Amino acid sequence: MESDTSRNIVVGVAGGIAAYKACHLVRNFTEHGDRVRVVPTSAALNFVGAATFEALSGQPVSTTVFDAVDEVAHVRIGQEADGIVIAPATADLIARIASGRADDLLSATVLVATCPIVVASAMHTEMWLNPATQANVATLRSRGIVVLEPAHGRLTGKDSGAGRLLEPEQIASLSREVFNGSTLPHTWSGKKVLITAGGTQENLDPVRYLGNRSSGQQGFALAEIAAQRGAEVSIIAANTDRLPTPAGAKITSVRSARDMLSAVIEQAPQQDIIIMAAAVADYRPHYEADMKLKKGKDDSALGTLALTENPDILRHVVKMRDQGSLNPEAVIVGFAAETGDEHHSAEELAVAKLARKGCDLLMCNEVGEGKVFGQPLNSGVLLLRGEDPAAPVRRTITQGSKLSVAIQILDAIDGLGHCQN
Ligand code: C5P
């Protein structure tokens, strides 16, 4: 996919075993039409050779300020950059940036740059959690550098925990949002966020089901941004595409609406923010056959498929809050995938739905052939319940990637006031 305007992107690479993932990151940017300059530390070249980075970027690679002195590379690269992303960033590099060092080409480039900078760290959990590193990360953030929360999972060797490098496509897509102007504020540390994602499947027999086209991308994008704001994120995922796990998120996999309801009932009481982005089947087959329905033999059952209404999970969660079994301050967000009908626009139907469901915000998007489900872009209108449920406050969600839509929705939640630290 080509971006609207191609940009000068610097990919900084520090000396960690995850340096190999930087190759995919470089590829990702060049495939979007960006010009990429790779600036590794000398330690990074112990893991990936300069020739690989030169071939992938089509640009020369240097680690020191003493190469290309006539071109004044140590300031020119930083001055010309539209965005810098460092992946992986080690504890040592983060410390050097925090103390304003300029003892190699990468740190000098960062010191010169005035463009958005993203730092994706990779290190052992102990190093990441060490107060020295955390203080350095806080310093970088206070200067407007976006330090991404690392993934949790397998690290080099046998151990596993926080400190794993995010997947290259996660780093690239988050970086693009930052290069487009998002600051990804780290304001939700200590907050607990529950997100439902994907589409439920309702069994008809052991091989067939009633389902829908939801891929789970929007729910995962919301989880990604909530995690990058520092929240503790739980996702209840129904039949989602193979999507990378947002940093530190816990995933509970479910299949049907009733499975989802049980998981939500169990996890909702601990949450500060609950976002129901899943497409839940309103009905399920009344009878679920134990054995595969046979052509010829069971035709009568297939001809008149009896359905039973599923529980409305969003309504249930609102009731739980009304009855005092949730945090009374919990913010509840619903989604309305509407097509509109002969009498009402999609938005009019969503206004009625907000009042009916009783949630605090409702994200309304128009769906239909080729729109939203499984597509990279989304847009719509966010309705915020005010004094009069029939006249909610309306905020346009401008068209963009699902991450961009997630950023706009989470910013609106912040705007409610009682959610900010
Ligand atoms: O009623 P409708 O399906 O249009 O409502 C959409 C919103 O309600 C979404 O937030 C969805 O996750 C939620 N929902 C639910 N349980 C259902 C149906 C929808 O929680 N049975």
Tab-separated table of N, CA and C in Angstrom, residues 20 22-24 26-27 30 36 38 48 50-59:
chain	number	residue	atom	x	y	z
A	20	TYR	N	16.994	-8.452	14.316
A	20	TYR	CA	16.551	-9.047	13.043
A	20	TYR	C	15.145	-8.569	12.660
A	22	ALA	N	14.088	-5.674	12.874
A	22	ALA	CA	14.183	-4.346	12.236
A	22	ALA	C	14.157	-4.493	10.714
A	23	CYS	N	14.614	-5.644	10.196
A	23	CYS	CA	14.600	-5.861	8.735
A	23	CYS	C	13.168	-5.807	8.218
A	24	HIS	N	12.247	-6.438	8.952
A	24	HIS	CA	10.831	-6.426	8.545
A	24	HIS	C	10.252	-5.025	8.668
A	26	VAL	N	11.917	-2.184	8.265
A	26	VAL	CA	12.411	-1.413	7.122
A	26	VAL	C	11.560	-1.738	5.898
A	27	ARG	N	11.334	-3.038	5.686
A	27	ARG	CA	10.504	-3.486	4.553
A	27	ARG	C	9.116	-2.866	4.584
A	30	THR	N	9.332	0.769	3.475
A	30	THR	CA	9.616	0.951	2.039
A	30	THR	C	8.401	0.512	1.211
A	36	VAL	N	13.716	5.110	3.555
A	36	VAL	CA	14.185	4.686	4.876
A	36	VAL	C	15.697	4.779	4.959
A	38	VAL	N	18.595	3.526	7.544
A	38	VAL	CA	18.826	2.722	8.749
A	38	VAL	C	20.066	3.259	9.447
A	48	VAL	N	22.932	-8.059	12.889
A	48	VAL	CA	22.534	-7.984	11.474
A	48	VAL	C	23.596	-7.171	10.740
A	50	ALA	N	25.581	-4.759	8.002
A	50	ALA	CA	25.248	-3.499	7.321
A	50	ALA	C	24.715	-3.780	5.918
A	51	ALA	N	25.250	-4.825	5.259
A	51	ALA	CA	24.832	-5.118	3.880
A	51	ALA	C	23.335	-5.407	3.816
A	52	THR	N	22.804	-6.088	4.824
A	52	THR	CA	21.358	-6.397	4.834
A	52	THR	C	20.555	-5.105	4.903
A	53	PHE	N	20.934	-4.228	5.829
A	53	PHE	CA	20.192	-2.966	5.965
A	53	PHE	C	20.342	-2.096	4.712
A	54	GLU	N	21.541	-2.116	4.104
A	54	GLU	CA	21.746	-1.303	2.892
A	54	GLU	C	20.883	-1.830	1.752
A	55	ALA	N	20.837	-3.163	1.623
A	55	ALA	CA	20.047	-3.742	0.529
A	55	ALA	C	18.559	-3.473	0.736
A	56	LEU	N	18.092	-3.585	1.973
A	56	LEU	CA	16.654	-3.394	2.234
A	56	LEU	C	16.226	-1.937	2.091
A	57	SER	N	17.118	-1.015	2.468
A	57	SER	CA	16.736	0.411	2.445
A	57	SER	C	17.182	1.112	1.174
A	58	GLY	N	18.178	0.537	0.484
A	58	GLY	CA	18.729	1.200	-0.703
A	58	GLY	C	19.537	2.438	-0.333
A	59	GLN	N	19.967	2.543	0.920
A	59	GLN	CA	20.725	3.706	1.390
A	59	GLN	C	21.947	3.226	2.163
